[in-house]
Amino acid sequence: MEPNTMKAAVLTGPQEITVKSVPVPPVGPGELAIRVSACGVCGSDVHMWKAGKGWGKEDPNGFILGHEFCGEIVAVGKKWADQFQPGQRFAIQPAMNYK
């Protein structure tokens, strides 16, 4: 793998997923960068897999699946600097209706 790249399962067409190296995106002020340890498959991932595209912004290289995950924080944006630090474990709360 090249520097500043990561491996990702990328949806490249209907029912077509390719594991490839993609650029690591920069961390914005309201974001965290997570080194993913495990990732689940969500119903919306299945819908996107069937359709061959993601919802919202499309990337010309494909769509990276897996928004239900856990891992280790590797970088913290300014907004969260007082609450999180690199090295902490992190899991996303996938329940969209949770307060």
Short mmCIF file of N, CA and C in Angstrom, two decimals:
data_model
loop_
_atom_site.label_atom_id
_atom_site.label_comp_id
_atom_site.label_asym_id
_atom_site.label_seq_id
_atom_site.Cartn_x
_atom_site.Cartn_y
_atom_site.Cartn_z
N MET A 1 0.84 -1.18 0.00
CA MET A 1 0.00 0.00 0.00
C MET A 1 0.88 1.24 0.00
N GLU A 2 0.49 2.22 -0.78
CA GLU A 2 1.24 3.48 -0.86
C GLU A 2 0.98 4.31 0.39
N PRO A 3 1.90 5.24 0.72
CA PRO A 3 1.64 6.15 1.85
C PRO A 3 0.37 6.96 1.59
N ASN A 4 -0.36 7.28 2.66
CA ASN A 4 -1.60 8.05 2.58
C ASN A 4 -2.70 7.36 1.78
N THR A 5 -2.68 6.02 1.78
CA THR A 5 -3.77 5.26 1.19
C THR A 5 -4.27 4.26 2.22
N MET A 6 -5.47 3.75 1.97
CA MET A 6 -6.05 2.72 2.83
C MET A 6 -6.76 1.71 1.95
N LYS A 7 -6.95 0.50 2.46
CA LYS A 7 -7.71 -0.52 1.75
C LYS A 7 -9.18 -0.29 2.05
N ALA A 8 -10.03 -0.44 1.04
CA ALA A 8 -11.46 -0.27 1.22
C ALA A 8 -12.22 -1.22 0.30
N ALA A 9 -13.39 -1.68 0.79
CA ALA A 9 -14.33 -2.43 -0.04
C ALA A 9 -15.14 -1.39 -0.79
N VAL A 10 -14.94 -1.30 -2.09
CA VAL A 10 -15.54 -0.25 -2.90
C VAL A 10 -16.60 -0.84 -3.82
N LEU A 11 -17.80 -0.28 -3.76
CA LEU A 11 -18.87 -0.67 -4.65
C LEU A 11 -18.58 -0.03 -6.00
N THR A 12 -18.33 -0.86 -7.01
CA THR A 12 -17.95 -0.34 -8.33
C THR A 12 -19.02 -0.57 -9.39
N GLY A 13 -20.09 -1.27 -9.03
CA GLY A 13 -21.20 -1.51 -9.95
C GLY A 13 -22.23 -2.37 -9.27
N PRO A 14 -23.35 -2.66 -9.94
CA PRO A 14 -24.37 -3.50 -9.33
C PRO A 14 -23.80 -4.87 -8.93
N GLN A 15 -23.93 -5.19 -7.65
CA GLN A 15 -23.46 -6.46 -7.08
C GLN A 15 -21.99 -6.71 -7.37
N GLU A 16 -21.19 -5.64 -7.41
CA GLU A 16 -19.76 -5.73 -7.67
C GLU A 16 -18.98 -4.92 -6.64
N ILE A 17 -18.22 -5.61 -5.81
CA ILE A 17 -17.40 -4.96 -4.79
C ILE A 17 -15.95 -5.34 -5.04
N THR A 18 -15.06 -4.34 -5.03
CA THR A 18 -13.64 -4.55 -5.25
C THR A 18 -12.87 -4.00 -4.06
N VAL A 19 -11.92 -4.77 -3.54
CA VAL A 19 -11.04 -4.26 -2.48
C VAL A 19 -9.87 -3.58 -3.18
N LYS A 20 -9.69 -2.28 -2.87
CA LYS A 20 -8.60 -1.56 -3.51
C LYS A 20 -8.05 -0.48 -2.59
N SER A 21 -6.90 0.05 -2.96
CA SER A 21 -6.29 1.15 -2.22
C SER A 21 -6.94 2.46 -2.68
N VAL A 22 -7.34 3.27 -1.71
CA VAL A 22 -7.94 4.57 -2.00
C VAL A 22 -7.24 5.63 -1.16
N PRO A 23 -7.26 6.89 -1.56
CA PRO A 23 -6.61 7.94 -0.77
C PRO A 23 -7.28 8.10 0.60
N VAL A 24 -6.47 8.35 1.62
CA VAL A 24 -7.00 8.66 2.95
C VAL A 24 -7.48 10.11 2.91
N PRO A 25 -8.77 10.35 3.20
CA PRO A 25 -9.27 11.73 3.13
C PRO A 25 -8.73 12.57 4.29
N PRO A 26 -8.60 13.87 4.09
CA PRO A 26 -8.16 14.74 5.19
C PRO A 26 -9.24 14.79 6.27
N VAL A 27 -8.84 15.05 7.51
CA VAL A 27 -9.79 15.13 8.63
C VAL A 27 -10.23 16.58 8.79
N GLY A 28 -11.54 16.80 8.62
CA GLY A 28 -12.10 18.14 8.77
C GLY A 28 -12.28 18.50 10.23
N PRO A 29 -12.64 19.74 10.52
CA PRO A 29 -12.76 20.21 11.91
C PRO A 29 -13.81 19.46 12.72
N GLY A 30 -14.86 18.95 12.10
CA GLY A 30 -15.90 18.23 12.82
C GLY A 30 -15.85 16.73 12.60
N GLU A 31 -14.66 16.20 12.29
CA GLU A 31 -14.53 14.78 11.96
C GLU A 31 -13.48 14.08 12.81
N LEU A 32 -13.57 12.74 12.82
CA LEU A 32 -12.56 11.87 13.41
C LEU A 32 -12.08 10.94 12.31
N ALA A 33 -10.82 10.57 12.35
CA ALA A 33 -10.31 9.52 11.46
C ALA A 33 -10.17 8.27 12.31
N ILE A 34 -10.74 7.17 11.82
CA ILE A 34 -10.77 5.91 12.55
C ILE A 34 -10.06 4.83 11.74
N ARG A 35 -9.15 4.10 12.37
CA ARG A 35 -8.58 2.89 11.75
C ARG A 35 -9.57 1.78 12.08
N VAL A 36 -10.30 1.32 11.08
CA VAL A 36 -11.40 0.37 11.29
C VAL A 36 -10.87 -1.01 11.64
N SER A 37 -11.43 -1.58 12.74
CA SER A 37 -11.10 -2.95 13.16
C SER A 37 -12.13 -3.95 12.65
N ALA A 38 -13.40 -3.54 12.67
CA ALA A 38 -14.49 -4.41 12.22
C ALA A 38 -15.60 -3.54 11.66
N CYS A 39 -16.34 -4.12 10.72
CA CYS A 39 -17.42 -3.37 10.06
C CYS A 39 -18.59 -4.32 9.82
N GLY A 40 -19.80 -3.83 10.07
CA GLY A 40 -20.99 -4.63 9.84
C GLY A 40 -21.61 -4.33 8.49
N VAL A 41 -22.55 -5.16 8.10
CA VAL A 41 -23.31 -4.93 6.88
C VAL A 41 -24.70 -4.46 7.30
N CYS A 42 -25.11 -3.34 6.77
CA CYS A 42 -26.39 -2.72 7.10
C CYS A 42 -27.36 -2.93 5.93
N GLY A 43 -28.64 -2.80 6.21
CA GLY A 43 -29.64 -2.91 5.15
C GLY A 43 -29.42 -1.91 4.03
N SER A 44 -28.97 -0.69 4.38
CA SER A 44 -28.70 0.29 3.32
C SER A 44 -27.51 -0.12 2.46
N ASP A 45 -26.52 -0.82 3.04
CA ASP A 45 -25.41 -1.35 2.25
C ASP A 45 -25.95 -2.35 1.20
N VAL A 46 -26.90 -3.19 1.62
CA VAL A 46 -27.48 -4.18 0.70
C VAL A 46 -28.24 -3.47 -0.42
N HIS A 47 -29.01 -2.43 -0.09
CA HIS A 47 -29.73 -1.67 -1.13
C HIS A 47 -28.75 -1.05 -2.13
N MET A 48 -27.64 -0.48 -1.61
CA MET A 48 -26.64 0.13 -2.50
C MET A 48 -25.95 -0.93 -3.35
N TRP A 49 -25.68 -2.11 -2.76
CA TRP A 49 -25.05 -3.22 -3.49
C TRP A 49 -25.94 -3.64 -4.64
N LYS A 50 -27.25 -3.74 -4.39
CA LYS A 50 -28.19 -4.13 -5.45
C LYS A 50 -28.25 -3.08 -6.55
N ALA A 51 -28.27 -1.79 -6.16
CA ALA A 51 -28.38 -0.70 -7.13
C ALA A 51 -27.07 -0.41 -7.85
N GLY A 52 -25.94 -0.70 -7.20
CA GLY A 52 -24.65 -0.45 -7.82
C GLY A 52 -24.16 0.97 -7.63
N LYS A 53 -24.79 1.71 -6.70
CA LYS A 53 -24.34 3.07 -6.43
C LYS A 53 -24.75 3.45 -5.01
N GLY A 54 -24.08 4.48 -4.50
CA GLY A 54 -24.38 4.96 -3.16
C GLY A 54 -25.42 6.06 -3.18
N TRP A 55 -25.89 6.42 -2.01
CA TRP A 55 -26.84 7.52 -1.89
C TRP A 55 -26.06 8.79 -1.66
N GLY A 56 -26.51 9.89 -2.23
CA GLY A 56 -25.82 11.16 -2.03
C GLY A 56 -24.64 11.31 -2.95
N LYS A 57 -23.55 11.87 -2.43
CA LYS A 57 -22.36 12.19 -3.24
C LYS A 57 -21.72 10.92 -3.81
N GLU A 58 -21.55 10.90 -5.10
CA GLU A 58 -20.90 9.77 -5.78
C GLU A 58 -19.43 10.07 -6.00
N ASP A 59 -18.61 9.08 -5.83
CA ASP A 59 -17.17 9.18 -6.08
C ASP A 59 -16.89 8.50 -7.41
N PRO A 60 -16.10 9.10 -8.29
CA PRO A 60 -15.82 8.47 -9.58
C PRO A 60 -15.11 7.12 -9.44
N ASN A 61 -14.48 6.87 -8.28
CA ASN A 61 -13.78 5.60 -8.05
C ASN A 61 -14.70 4.53 -7.47
N GLY A 62 -15.94 4.87 -7.17
CA GLY A 62 -16.87 3.93 -6.54
C GLY A 62 -17.36 4.47 -5.22
N PHE A 63 -18.10 3.66 -4.47
CA PHE A 63 -18.68 4.06 -3.20
C PHE A 63 -18.18 3.12 -2.12
N ILE A 64 -17.62 3.67 -1.05
CA ILE A 64 -17.10 2.84 0.05
C ILE A 64 -18.24 2.50 0.99
N LEU A 65 -18.49 1.21 1.13
CA LEU A 65 -19.54 0.71 2.01
C LEU A 65 -19.03 0.62 3.45
N GLY A 66 -19.96 0.48 4.39
CA GLY A 66 -19.57 0.16 5.77
C GLY A 66 -19.64 1.32 6.73
N HIS A 67 -20.84 1.80 7.04
CA HIS A 67 -20.96 2.92 7.97
C HIS A 67 -21.28 2.46 9.39
N GLU A 68 -21.27 1.15 9.65
CA GLU A 68 -21.43 0.60 10.99
C GLU A 68 -20.11 -0.09 11.33
N PHE A 69 -19.31 0.54 12.20
CA PHE A 69 -17.94 0.08 12.39
C PHE A 69 -17.43 0.38 13.79
N CYS A 70 -16.29 -0.20 14.10
CA CYS A 70 -15.56 0.15 15.32
C CYS A 70 -14.07 0.14 14.99
N GLY A 71 -13.29 0.82 15.80
CA GLY A 71 -11.85 0.87 15.56
C GLY A 71 -11.15 1.79 16.53
N GLU A 72 -10.02 2.32 16.08
CA GLU A 72 -9.17 3.18 16.91
C GLU A 72 -9.06 4.56 16.26
N ILE A 73 -9.21 5.60 17.07
CA ILE A 73 -9.07 6.96 16.57
C ILE A 73 -7.61 7.23 16.22
N VAL A 74 -7.37 7.75 15.02
CA VAL A 74 -6.00 8.07 14.60
C VAL A 74 -5.79 9.57 14.41
N ALA A 75 -6.89 10.34 14.24
CA ALA A 75 -6.79 11.80 14.11
C ALA A 75 -8.11 12.43 14.55
N VAL A 76 -8.01 13.64 15.12
CA VAL A 76 -9.18 14.32 15.68
C VAL A 76 -9.27 15.73 15.11
N GLY A 77 -10.46 16.10 14.59
CA GLY A 77 -10.69 17.47 14.12
C GLY A 77 -10.87 18.41 15.30
N LYS A 78 -10.70 19.71 15.07
CA LYS A 78 -10.75 20.73 16.13
C LYS A 78 -12.01 20.67 16.99
N LYS A 79 -13.16 20.45 16.37
CA LYS A 79 -14.43 20.44 17.10
C LYS A 79 -14.44 19.40 18.22
N TRP A 80 -13.76 18.29 18.04
CA TRP A 80 -13.81 17.19 19.00
C TRP A 80 -12.54 17.04 19.83
N ALA A 81 -11.60 17.97 19.69
CA ALA A 81 -10.29 17.84 20.36
C ALA A 81 -10.39 17.77 21.88
N ASP A 82 -11.45 18.34 22.47
CA ASP A 82 -11.59 18.29 23.93
C ASP A 82 -12.28 17.02 24.41
N GLN A 83 -12.79 16.19 23.48
CA GLN A 83 -13.51 14.98 23.86
C GLN A 83 -12.83 13.68 23.44
N PHE A 84 -12.01 13.73 22.40
CA PHE A 84 -11.38 12.51 21.88
C PHE A 84 -9.89 12.73 21.67
N GLN A 85 -9.13 11.62 21.75
CA GLN A 85 -7.70 11.66 21.47
C GLN A 85 -7.32 10.45 20.63
N PRO A 86 -6.28 10.58 19.79
CA PRO A 86 -5.79 9.42 19.05
C PRO A 86 -5.43 8.30 20.04
N GLY A 87 -5.72 7.08 19.62
CA GLY A 87 -5.46 5.91 20.46
C GLY A 87 -6.70 5.39 21.16
N GLN A 88 -7.73 6.22 21.30
CA GLN A 88 -8.96 5.75 21.93
C GLN A 88 -9.71 4.80 21.00
N ARG A 89 -10.40 3.83 21.60
CA ARG A 89 -11.28 2.94 20.84
C ARG A 89 -12.59 3.68 20.56
N PHE A 90 -13.24 3.34 19.46
CA PHE A 90 -14.42 4.07 19.04
C PHE A 90 -15.38 3.13 18.33
N ALA A 91 -16.68 3.27 18.61
CA ALA A 91 -17.72 2.53 17.88
C ALA A 91 -18.81 3.52 17.51
N ILE A 92 -19.31 3.40 16.32
CA ILE A 92 -20.36 4.30 15.84
C ILE A 92 -21.71 3.82 16.36
N GLN A 93 -22.62 4.73 16.66
CA GLN A 93 -23.99 4.39 17.05
C GLN A 93 -24.82 4.39 15.78
N PRO A 94 -25.17 3.21 15.25
CA PRO A 94 -25.87 3.17 13.97
C PRO A 94 -27.36 3.50 14.03
N ALA A 95 -27.95 3.61 15.22
CA ALA A 95 -29.38 3.88 15.32
C ALA A 95 -29.65 5.35 14.98
N MET A 96 -30.24 5.59 13.82
CA MET A 96 -30.46 6.95 13.34
C MET A 96 -31.48 7.72 14.18
N ASN A 97 -32.40 7.05 14.83
CA ASN A 97 -33.43 7.73 15.61
C ASN A 97 -33.04 7.95 17.06
N TYR A 98 -31.84 7.55 17.43
CA TYR A 98 -31.40 7.71 18.81
C TYR A 98 -31.16 9.19 19.09
N LYS A 99 -31.58 9.70 20.27
CA LYS A 99 -31.48 11.14 20.58
C LYS A 99 -30.09 11.71 20.49
#
